[in-house]
Coordinates of N, CA and C in Angstrom, one line a residue:
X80 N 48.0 -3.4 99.3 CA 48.2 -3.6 100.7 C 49.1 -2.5 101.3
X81 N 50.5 -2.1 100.4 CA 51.0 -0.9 100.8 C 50.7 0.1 101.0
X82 N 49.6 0.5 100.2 CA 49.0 1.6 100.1 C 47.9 1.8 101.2
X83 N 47.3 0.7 101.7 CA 46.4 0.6 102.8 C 47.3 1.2 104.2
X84 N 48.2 -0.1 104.3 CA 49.4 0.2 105.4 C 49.4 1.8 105.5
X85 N 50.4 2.6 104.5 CA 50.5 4.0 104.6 C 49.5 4.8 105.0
X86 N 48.1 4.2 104.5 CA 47.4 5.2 104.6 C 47.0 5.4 106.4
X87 N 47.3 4.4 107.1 CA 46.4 3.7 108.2 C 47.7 4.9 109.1
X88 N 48.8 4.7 108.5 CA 50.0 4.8 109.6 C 49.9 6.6 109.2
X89 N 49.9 7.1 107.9 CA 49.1 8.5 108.0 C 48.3 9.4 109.2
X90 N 47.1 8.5 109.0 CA 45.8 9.0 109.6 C 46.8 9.0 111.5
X91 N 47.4 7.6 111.3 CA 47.6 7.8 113.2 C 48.8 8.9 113.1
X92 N 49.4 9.5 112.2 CA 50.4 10.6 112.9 C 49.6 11.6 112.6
X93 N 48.4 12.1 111.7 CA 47.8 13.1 111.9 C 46.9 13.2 113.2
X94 N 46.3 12.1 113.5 CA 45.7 12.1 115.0 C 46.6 12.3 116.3
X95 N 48.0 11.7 115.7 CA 48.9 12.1 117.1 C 49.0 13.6 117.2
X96 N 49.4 14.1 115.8 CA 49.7 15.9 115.8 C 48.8 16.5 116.6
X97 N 47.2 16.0 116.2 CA 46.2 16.8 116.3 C 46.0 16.8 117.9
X98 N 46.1 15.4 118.4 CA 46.3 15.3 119.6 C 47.1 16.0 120.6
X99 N 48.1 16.1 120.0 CA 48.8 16.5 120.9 C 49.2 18.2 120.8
X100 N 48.8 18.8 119.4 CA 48.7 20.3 119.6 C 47.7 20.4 120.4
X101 N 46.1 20.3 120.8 CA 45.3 20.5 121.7 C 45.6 20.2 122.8
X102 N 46.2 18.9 123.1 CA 47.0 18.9 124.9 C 48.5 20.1 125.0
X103 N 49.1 20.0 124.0 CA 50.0 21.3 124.2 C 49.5 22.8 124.2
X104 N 48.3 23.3 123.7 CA 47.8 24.7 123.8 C 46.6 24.4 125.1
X105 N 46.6 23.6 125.6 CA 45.0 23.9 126.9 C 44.8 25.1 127.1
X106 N 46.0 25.4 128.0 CA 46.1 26.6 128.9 C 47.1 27.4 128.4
X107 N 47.2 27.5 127.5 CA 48.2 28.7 126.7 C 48.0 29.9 125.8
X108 N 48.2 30.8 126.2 CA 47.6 31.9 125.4 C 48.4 32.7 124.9
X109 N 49.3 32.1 124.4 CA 50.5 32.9 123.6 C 49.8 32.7 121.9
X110 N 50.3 33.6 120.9 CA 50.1 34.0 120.2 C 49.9 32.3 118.7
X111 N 51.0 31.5 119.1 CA 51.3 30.3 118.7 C 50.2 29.3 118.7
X112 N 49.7 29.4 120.2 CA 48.9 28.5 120.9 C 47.3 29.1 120.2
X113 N 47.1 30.0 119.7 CA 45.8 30.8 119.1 C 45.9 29.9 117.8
X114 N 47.3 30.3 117.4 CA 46.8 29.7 115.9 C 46.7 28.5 115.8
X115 N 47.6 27.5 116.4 CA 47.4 26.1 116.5 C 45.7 25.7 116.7
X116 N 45.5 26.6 117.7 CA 43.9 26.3 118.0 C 42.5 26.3 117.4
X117 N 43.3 27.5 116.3 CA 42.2 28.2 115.3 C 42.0 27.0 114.2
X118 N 43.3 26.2 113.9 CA 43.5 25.8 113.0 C 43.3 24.0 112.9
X119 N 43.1 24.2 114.8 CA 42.8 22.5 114.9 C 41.5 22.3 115.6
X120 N 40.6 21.4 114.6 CA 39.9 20.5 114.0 C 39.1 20.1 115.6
X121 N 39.9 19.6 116.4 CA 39.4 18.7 117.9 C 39.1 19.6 119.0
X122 N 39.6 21.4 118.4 CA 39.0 22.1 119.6 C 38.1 22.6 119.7
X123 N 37.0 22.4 120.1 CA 35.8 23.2 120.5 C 35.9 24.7 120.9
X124 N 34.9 25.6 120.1 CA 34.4 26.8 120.7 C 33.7 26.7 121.7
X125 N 33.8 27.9 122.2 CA 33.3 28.1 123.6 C 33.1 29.8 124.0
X126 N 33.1 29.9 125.0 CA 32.3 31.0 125.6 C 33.3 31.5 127.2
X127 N 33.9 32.4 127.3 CA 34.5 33.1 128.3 C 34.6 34.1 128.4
X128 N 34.2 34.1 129.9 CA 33.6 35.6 130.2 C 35.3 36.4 130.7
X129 N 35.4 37.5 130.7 CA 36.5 38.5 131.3 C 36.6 39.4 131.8
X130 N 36.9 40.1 133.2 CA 36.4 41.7 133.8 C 37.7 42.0 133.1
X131 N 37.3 43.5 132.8 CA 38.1 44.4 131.6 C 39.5 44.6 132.9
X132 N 40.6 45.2 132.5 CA 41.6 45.3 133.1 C 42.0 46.7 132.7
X133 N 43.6 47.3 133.0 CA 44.2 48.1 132.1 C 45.0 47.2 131.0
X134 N 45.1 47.7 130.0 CA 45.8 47.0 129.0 C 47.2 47.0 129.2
X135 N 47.6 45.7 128.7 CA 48.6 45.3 129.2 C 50.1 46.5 127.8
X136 N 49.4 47.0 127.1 CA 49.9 47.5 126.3 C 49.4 48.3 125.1
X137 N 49.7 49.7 124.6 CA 48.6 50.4 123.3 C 49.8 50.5 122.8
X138 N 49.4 50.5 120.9 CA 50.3 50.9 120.3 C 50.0 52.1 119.9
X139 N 50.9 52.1 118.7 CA 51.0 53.6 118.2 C 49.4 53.8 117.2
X140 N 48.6 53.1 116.9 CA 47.5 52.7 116.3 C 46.5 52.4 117.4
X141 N 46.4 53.0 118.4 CA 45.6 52.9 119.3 C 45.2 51.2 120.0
X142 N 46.0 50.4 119.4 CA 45.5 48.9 119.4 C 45.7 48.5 121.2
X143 N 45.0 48.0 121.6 CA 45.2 47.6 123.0 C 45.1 46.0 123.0
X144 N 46.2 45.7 124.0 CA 46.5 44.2 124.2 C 46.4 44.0 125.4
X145 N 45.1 43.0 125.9 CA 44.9 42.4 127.0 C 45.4 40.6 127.2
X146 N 45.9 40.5 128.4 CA 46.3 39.0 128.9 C 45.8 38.8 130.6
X147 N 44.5 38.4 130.2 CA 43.6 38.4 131.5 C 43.5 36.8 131.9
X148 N 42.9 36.1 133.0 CA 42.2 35.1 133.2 C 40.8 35.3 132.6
X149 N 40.0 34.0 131.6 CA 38.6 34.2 131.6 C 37.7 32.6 132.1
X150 N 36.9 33.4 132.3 CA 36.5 32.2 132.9 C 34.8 31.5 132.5
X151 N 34.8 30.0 131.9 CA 34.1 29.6 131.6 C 32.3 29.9 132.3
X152 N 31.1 29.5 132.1 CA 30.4 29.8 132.8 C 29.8 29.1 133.7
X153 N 30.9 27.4 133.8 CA 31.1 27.1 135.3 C 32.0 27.2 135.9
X154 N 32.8 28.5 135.8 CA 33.7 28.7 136.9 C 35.0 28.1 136.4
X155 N 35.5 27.0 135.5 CA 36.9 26.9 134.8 C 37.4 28.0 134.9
X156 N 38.6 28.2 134.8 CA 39.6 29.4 134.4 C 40.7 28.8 133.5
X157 N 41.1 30.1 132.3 CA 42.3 29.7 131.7 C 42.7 31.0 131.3
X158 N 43.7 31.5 131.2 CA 44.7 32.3 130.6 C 44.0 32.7 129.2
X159 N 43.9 34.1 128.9 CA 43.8 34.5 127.4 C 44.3 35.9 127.2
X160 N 44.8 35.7 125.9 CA 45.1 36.8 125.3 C 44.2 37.4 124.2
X161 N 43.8 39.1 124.4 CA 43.2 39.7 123.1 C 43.6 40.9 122.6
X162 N 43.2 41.6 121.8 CA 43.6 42.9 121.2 C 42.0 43.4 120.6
X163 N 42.0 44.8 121.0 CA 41.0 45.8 121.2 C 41.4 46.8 120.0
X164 N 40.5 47.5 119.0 CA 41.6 48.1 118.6 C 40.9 49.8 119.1
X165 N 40.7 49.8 120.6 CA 40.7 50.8 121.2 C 40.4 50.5 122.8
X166 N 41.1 51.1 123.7 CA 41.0 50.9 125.3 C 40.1 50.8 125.8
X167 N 39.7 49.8 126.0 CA 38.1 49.5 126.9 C 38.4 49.5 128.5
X168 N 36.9 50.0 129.0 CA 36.7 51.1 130.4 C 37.1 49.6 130.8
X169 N 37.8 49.7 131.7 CA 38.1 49.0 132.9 C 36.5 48.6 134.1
X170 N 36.6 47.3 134.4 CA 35.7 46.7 135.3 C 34.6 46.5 134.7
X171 N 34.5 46.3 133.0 CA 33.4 46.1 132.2 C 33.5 44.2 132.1
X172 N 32.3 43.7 131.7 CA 32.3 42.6 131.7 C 32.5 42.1 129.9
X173 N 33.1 41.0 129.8 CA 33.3 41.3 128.3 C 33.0 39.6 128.4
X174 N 31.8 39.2 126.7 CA 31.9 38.0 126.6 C 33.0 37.2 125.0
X175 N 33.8 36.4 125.3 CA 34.8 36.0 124.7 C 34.5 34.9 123.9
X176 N 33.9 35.4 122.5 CA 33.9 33.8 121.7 C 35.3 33.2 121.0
X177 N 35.2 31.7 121.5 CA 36.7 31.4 121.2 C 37.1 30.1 120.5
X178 N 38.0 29.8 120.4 CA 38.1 28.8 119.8 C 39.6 28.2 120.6
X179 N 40.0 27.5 121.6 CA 40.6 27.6 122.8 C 41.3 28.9 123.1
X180 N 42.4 29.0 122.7 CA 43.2 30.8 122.8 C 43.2 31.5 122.2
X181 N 42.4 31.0 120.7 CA 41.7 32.5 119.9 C 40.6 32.9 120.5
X182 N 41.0 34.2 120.2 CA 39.3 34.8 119.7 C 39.0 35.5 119.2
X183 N 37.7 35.0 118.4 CA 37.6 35.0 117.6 C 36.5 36.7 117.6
X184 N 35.3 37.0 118.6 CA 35.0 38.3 118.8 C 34.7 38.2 120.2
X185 N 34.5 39.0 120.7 CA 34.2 39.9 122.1 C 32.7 41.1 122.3
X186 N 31.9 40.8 123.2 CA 30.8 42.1 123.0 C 30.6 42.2 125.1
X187 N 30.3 43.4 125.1 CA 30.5 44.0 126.7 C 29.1 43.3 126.7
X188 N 29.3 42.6 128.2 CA 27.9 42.2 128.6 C 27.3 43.1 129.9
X189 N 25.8 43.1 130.1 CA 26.0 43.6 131.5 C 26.2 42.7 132.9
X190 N 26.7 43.0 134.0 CA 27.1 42.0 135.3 C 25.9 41.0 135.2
X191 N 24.8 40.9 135.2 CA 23.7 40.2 135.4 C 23.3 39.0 134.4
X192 N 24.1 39.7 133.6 CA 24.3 38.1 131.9 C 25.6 37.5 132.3
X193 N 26.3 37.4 133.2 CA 27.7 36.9 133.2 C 26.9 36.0 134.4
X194 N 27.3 34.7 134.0 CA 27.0 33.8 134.8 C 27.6 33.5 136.3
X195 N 26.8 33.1 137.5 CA 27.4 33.5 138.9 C 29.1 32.9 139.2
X196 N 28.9 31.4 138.6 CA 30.3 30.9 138.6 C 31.1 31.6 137.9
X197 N 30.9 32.3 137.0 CA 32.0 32.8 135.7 C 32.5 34.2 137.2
X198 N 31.5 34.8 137.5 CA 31.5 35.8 138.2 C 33.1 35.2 139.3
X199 N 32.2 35.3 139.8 CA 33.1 34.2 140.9 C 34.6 34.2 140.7
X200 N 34.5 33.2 139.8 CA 35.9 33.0 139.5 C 36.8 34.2 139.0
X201 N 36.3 35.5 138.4 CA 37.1 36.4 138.2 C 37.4 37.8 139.2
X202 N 36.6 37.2 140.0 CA 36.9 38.3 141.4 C 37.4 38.2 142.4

């Protein structure tokens, strides 16, 4: 019966963790919030679209770091962070597969595959 007890009271603090890392990373795109995301179980992939920007920073390795709004392809918006490991043209359309604040890859779409709400919401 002990053994039942623990296991029950287990499972609900792993459900609370799990719970409540995906309500703490929603809309967070800090580097933390990626990995928690990558690594929890309850978040759905998905699909966000992003108009290219200037990079928010290159390193010495040519790596480029973007922190854009992207936006779902009904028009949602949330915060994301990515890294390029070279400068992409500005005003390109880019599609974001993710896993809430990861992501995981990126490929340039053209304007006419980016859906009208996604559009929308990034202009």
């Amino acid at each position: 019966m002990k053994a039942i007890k623990a296991l029950l009271i287990l499972v609900l603090i792993i459900g609370a963790v799990l719970g409540g890392a995906l309500f703490f990373t929603k809309n967070s795109s800090s580097e933390f919030a990626a990995l928690i995301d990558q690594l929890n179980p309850l978040v759905q992939e998905s699909v966000l679209y992003v108009k290219t920007t200037e990079a928010e920073s290159i390193n010495g390795y040519g790596t480029a770091t973007y922190s854009q709004t992207g936006a779902k392809a009904n028009g949602n918006t949330r915060p994301i962070s990515f890294t390029a490991d070279h400068e992409l043209k500005r005003d390109h359309y880019l599609e974001l597969s993710t896993k809430g604040g990861h992501v995981n890859t990126y490929n340039e779409v053209p304007r006419d595959k980016v859906p009208v709400a996604a559009r929308e919401a990034l202009n």
